[in-house]
Coordinates of C-alpha atoms in Angstrom, one line a residue:
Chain I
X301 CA 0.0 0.0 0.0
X302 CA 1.3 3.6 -0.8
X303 CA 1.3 6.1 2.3
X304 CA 2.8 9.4 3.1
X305 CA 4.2 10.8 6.0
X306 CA 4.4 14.9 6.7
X307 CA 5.7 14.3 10.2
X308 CA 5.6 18.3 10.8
X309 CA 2.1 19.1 11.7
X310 CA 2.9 23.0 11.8
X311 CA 6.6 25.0 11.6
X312 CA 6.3 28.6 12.1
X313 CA 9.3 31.1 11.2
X314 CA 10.3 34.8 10.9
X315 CA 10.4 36.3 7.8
X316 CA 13.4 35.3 5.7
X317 CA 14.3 32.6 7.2
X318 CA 14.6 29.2 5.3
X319 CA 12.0 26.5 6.0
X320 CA 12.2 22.7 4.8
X321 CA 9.3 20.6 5.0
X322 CA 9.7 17.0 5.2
X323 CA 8.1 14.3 3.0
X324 CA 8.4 10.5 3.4
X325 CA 6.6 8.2 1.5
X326 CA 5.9 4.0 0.8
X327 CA 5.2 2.1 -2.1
X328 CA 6.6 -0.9 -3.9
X329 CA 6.3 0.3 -7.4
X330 CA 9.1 1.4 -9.2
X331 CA 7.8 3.8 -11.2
X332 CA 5.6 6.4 -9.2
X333 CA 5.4 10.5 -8.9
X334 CA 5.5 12.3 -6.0
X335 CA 4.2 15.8 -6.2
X336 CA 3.9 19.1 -4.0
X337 CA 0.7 20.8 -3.2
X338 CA 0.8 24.4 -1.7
X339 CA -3.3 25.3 -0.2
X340 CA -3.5 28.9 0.7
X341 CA -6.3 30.3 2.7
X342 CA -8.1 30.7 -0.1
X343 CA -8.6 26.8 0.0
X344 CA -7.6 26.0 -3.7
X345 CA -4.4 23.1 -3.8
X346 CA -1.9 25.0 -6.3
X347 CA -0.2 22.5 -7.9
X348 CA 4.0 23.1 -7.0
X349 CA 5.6 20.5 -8.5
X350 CA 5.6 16.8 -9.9
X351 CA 9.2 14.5 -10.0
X352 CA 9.2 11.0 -11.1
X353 CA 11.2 8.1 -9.3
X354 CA 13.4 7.4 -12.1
X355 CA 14.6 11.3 -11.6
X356 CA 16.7 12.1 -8.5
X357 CA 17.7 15.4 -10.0
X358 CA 17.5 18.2 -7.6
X359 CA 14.8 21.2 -8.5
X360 CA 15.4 24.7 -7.9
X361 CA 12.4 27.4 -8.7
X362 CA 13.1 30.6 -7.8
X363 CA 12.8 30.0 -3.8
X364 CA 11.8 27.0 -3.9
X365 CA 14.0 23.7 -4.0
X366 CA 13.2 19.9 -3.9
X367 CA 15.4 16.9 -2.3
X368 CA 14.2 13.5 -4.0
X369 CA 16.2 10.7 -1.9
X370 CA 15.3 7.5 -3.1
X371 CA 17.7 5.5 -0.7
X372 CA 15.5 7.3 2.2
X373 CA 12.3 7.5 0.3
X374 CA 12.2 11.5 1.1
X375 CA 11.1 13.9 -1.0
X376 CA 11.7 17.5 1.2
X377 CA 10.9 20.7 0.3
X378 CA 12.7 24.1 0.8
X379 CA 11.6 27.8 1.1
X380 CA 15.0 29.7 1.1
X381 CA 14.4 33.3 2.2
X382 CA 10.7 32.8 3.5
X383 CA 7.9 35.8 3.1
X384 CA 4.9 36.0 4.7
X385 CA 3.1 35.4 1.1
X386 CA 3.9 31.0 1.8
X387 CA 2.2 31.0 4.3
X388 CA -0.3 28.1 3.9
X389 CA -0.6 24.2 4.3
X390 CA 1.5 21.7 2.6
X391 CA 0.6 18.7 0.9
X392 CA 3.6 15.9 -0.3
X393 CA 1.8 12.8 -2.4
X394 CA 2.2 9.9 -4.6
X395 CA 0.8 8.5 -6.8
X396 CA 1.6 4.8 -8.9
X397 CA 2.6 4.2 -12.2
X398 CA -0.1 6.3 -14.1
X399 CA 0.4 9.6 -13.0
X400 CA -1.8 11.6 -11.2
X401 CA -4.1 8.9 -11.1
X402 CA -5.6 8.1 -7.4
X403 CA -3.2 10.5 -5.5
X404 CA -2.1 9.7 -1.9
X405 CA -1.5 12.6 -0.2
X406 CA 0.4 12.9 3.9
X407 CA -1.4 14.8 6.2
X408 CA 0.0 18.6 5.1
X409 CA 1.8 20.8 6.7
X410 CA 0.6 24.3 7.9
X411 CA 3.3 26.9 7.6
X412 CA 3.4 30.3 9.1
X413 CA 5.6 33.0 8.1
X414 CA 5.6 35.4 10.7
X415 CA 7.2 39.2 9.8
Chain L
X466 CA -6.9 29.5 -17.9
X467 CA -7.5 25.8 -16.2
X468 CA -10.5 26.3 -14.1
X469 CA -12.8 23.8 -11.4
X470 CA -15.6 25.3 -10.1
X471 CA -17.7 23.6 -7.4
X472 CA -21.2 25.1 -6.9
X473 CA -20.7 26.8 -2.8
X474 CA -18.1 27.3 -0.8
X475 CA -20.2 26.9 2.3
X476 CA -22.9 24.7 2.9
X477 CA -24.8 24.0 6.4
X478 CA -27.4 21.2 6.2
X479 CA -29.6 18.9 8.5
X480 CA -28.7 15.3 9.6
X481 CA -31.0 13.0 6.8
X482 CA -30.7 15.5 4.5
X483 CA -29.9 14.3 0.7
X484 CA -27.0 16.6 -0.3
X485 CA -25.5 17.2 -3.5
X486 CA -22.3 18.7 -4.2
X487 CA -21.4 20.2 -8.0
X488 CA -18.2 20.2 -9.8
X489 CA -17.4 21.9 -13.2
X490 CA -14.3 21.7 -15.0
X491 CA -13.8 23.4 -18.5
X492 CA -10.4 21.8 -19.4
X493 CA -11.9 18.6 -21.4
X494 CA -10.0 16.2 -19.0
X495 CA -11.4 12.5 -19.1
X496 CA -10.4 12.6 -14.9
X497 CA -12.6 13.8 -12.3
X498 CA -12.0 13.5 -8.5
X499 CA -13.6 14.2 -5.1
X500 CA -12.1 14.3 -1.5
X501 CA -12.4 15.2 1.7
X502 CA -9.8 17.3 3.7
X503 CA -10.1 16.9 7.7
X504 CA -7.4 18.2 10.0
X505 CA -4.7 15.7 10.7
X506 CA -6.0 13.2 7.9
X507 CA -4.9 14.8 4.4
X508 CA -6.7 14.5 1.8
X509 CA -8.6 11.1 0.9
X510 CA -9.9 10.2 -1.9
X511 CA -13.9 9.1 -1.8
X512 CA -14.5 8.9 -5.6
X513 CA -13.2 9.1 -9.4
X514 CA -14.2 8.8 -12.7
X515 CA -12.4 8.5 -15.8
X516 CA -15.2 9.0 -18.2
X517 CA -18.6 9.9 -18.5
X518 CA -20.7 7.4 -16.9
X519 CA -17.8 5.8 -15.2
X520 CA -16.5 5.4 -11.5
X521 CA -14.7 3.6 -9.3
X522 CA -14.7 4.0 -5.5
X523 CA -11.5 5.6 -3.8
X524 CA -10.1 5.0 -0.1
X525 CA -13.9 6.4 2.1
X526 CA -16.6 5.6 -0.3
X527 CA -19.4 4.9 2.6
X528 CA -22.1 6.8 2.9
X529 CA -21.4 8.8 -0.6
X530 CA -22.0 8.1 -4.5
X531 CA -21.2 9.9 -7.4
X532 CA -22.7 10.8 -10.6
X533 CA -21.1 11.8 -13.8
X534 CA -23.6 12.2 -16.8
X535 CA -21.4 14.8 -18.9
X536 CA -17.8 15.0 -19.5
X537 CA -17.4 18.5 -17.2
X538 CA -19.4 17.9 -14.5
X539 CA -18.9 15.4 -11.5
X540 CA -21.0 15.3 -8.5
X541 CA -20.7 13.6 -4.9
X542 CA -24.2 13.0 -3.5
X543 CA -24.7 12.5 0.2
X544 CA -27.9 10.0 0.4
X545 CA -28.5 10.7 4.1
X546 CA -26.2 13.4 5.5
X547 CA -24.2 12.5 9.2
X548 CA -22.7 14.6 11.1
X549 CA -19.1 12.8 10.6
X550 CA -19.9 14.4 7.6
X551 CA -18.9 17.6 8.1
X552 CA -16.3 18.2 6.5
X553 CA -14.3 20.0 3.3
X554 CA -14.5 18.8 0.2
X555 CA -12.6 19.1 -2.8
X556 CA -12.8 18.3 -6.3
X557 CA -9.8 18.0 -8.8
X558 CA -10.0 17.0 -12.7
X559 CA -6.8 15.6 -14.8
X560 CA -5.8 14.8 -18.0
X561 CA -4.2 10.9 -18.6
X562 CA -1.7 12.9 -20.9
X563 CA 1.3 11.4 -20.0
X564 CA 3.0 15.0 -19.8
X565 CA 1.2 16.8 -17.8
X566 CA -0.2 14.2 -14.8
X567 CA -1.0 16.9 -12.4
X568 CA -4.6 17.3 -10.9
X569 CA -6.4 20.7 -11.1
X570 CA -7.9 21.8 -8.0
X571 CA -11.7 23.6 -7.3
X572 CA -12.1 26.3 -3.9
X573 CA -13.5 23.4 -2.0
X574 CA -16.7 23.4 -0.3
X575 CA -16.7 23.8 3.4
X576 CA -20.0 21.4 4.6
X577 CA -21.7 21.6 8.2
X578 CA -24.2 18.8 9.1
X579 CA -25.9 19.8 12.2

């Protein structure tokens, strides 16, 4: 069975400091996606970004970075230089070998940027 | 733009009530999805369908069906509202395209059961 772990239920920083949110995650196929969700208080998941398991490349966007360790089954998110604008909850998931079918998503974590 | 709609953002209805929750995409994807959102639990999945007419039940399908006549539009029916019902839901649509894979998100709607 697939499962996802956000262990960190909240984190709250000041402003401009950098943040990593932790993702860990089960399954036994070898092909699968793992994907970031950011929810705002607006409610609406915006999609973040979407890594395969046959890609351990790092990702940098802007402020945003992703870790994908296969040997620890992590998939970690960074905020380098937070602003008050991330705050929201985080969603890590995973899905099997067709994509974004049947998503499995941890538990989120809600971040607080603090000025 | 890639847009989901779902028909309120708040709903408050009565315990027994039949209760039906709308979803509209306008990106043509063969995907539609609903789930809940409770604090602590995620998201789980309660339905899908990957064509009109089609579904198949997700992870907490009891005490909830699904209907899905047209291509855009995807709804999760409560037969007999609860109170363990209260909850947010969400809907999401995709595309199988093998490039894209992401799902596409609606507001949510925030039910109360009293």
């Amino acid at each position: 069975a697939q499962k996802v772990t956000q262990a960190q239920t909240e984190i709250s920083v000041v402003e401009k400091e950098d943040v990593t949110l932790d993702c860990v995650y089960e399954t036994r196929d070898t092909t699968y996606y793992l994907f970031w969700y950011k929810q705002p208080p607006s409610g609406e998941l915006v999609f973040l970004i979407r890594r395969n398991s046959f890609d351990e490349q790092n990702e940098i966007s802007g402020r945003y970075s992703w870790n994908f360790q296969k040997s620890t089954s992590s998939f970690n998110f960074t905020i380098t230089a937070s602003q008050v604008v991330d705050s929201a909850v985080y969603f890590c998931a995973l899905s099997g070998p067709q994509g974004a079918q049947k998503l499995v998503f941890g538990q989120g974590t809600r971040l607080t940027i603090n000025p | 733009d890639v847009k989901v709609t779902q028909s309120s953002r708040y709903l408050v209805k009565r315990t027994g009530e039949k209760v039906f929750l709308e979803c509209v995409q306008d990106m043509d994807h063969e995907n539609m999805f609903w789930y809940r959102q409770d604090p602590g639990l995620g998201l789980r999945l309660i339905y899908f369908s990957y064509d009109v007419k089609m579904k198949e039940k997700g992870d907490i399908p009891e005490g909830y069906s699904v209907s899905r006549e047209k291509k855009e539009r995807f709804s999760l029916i409560l037969e007999s509202a609860s109170t363990n019902q209260t909850s947010m839901y969400l809907c999401a649509s995709s595309t199988p395209d093998r490039v894209s894979y992401e799902q596409y998100f609606g507001p949510g709607t925030r039910l109360t059961v009293t």
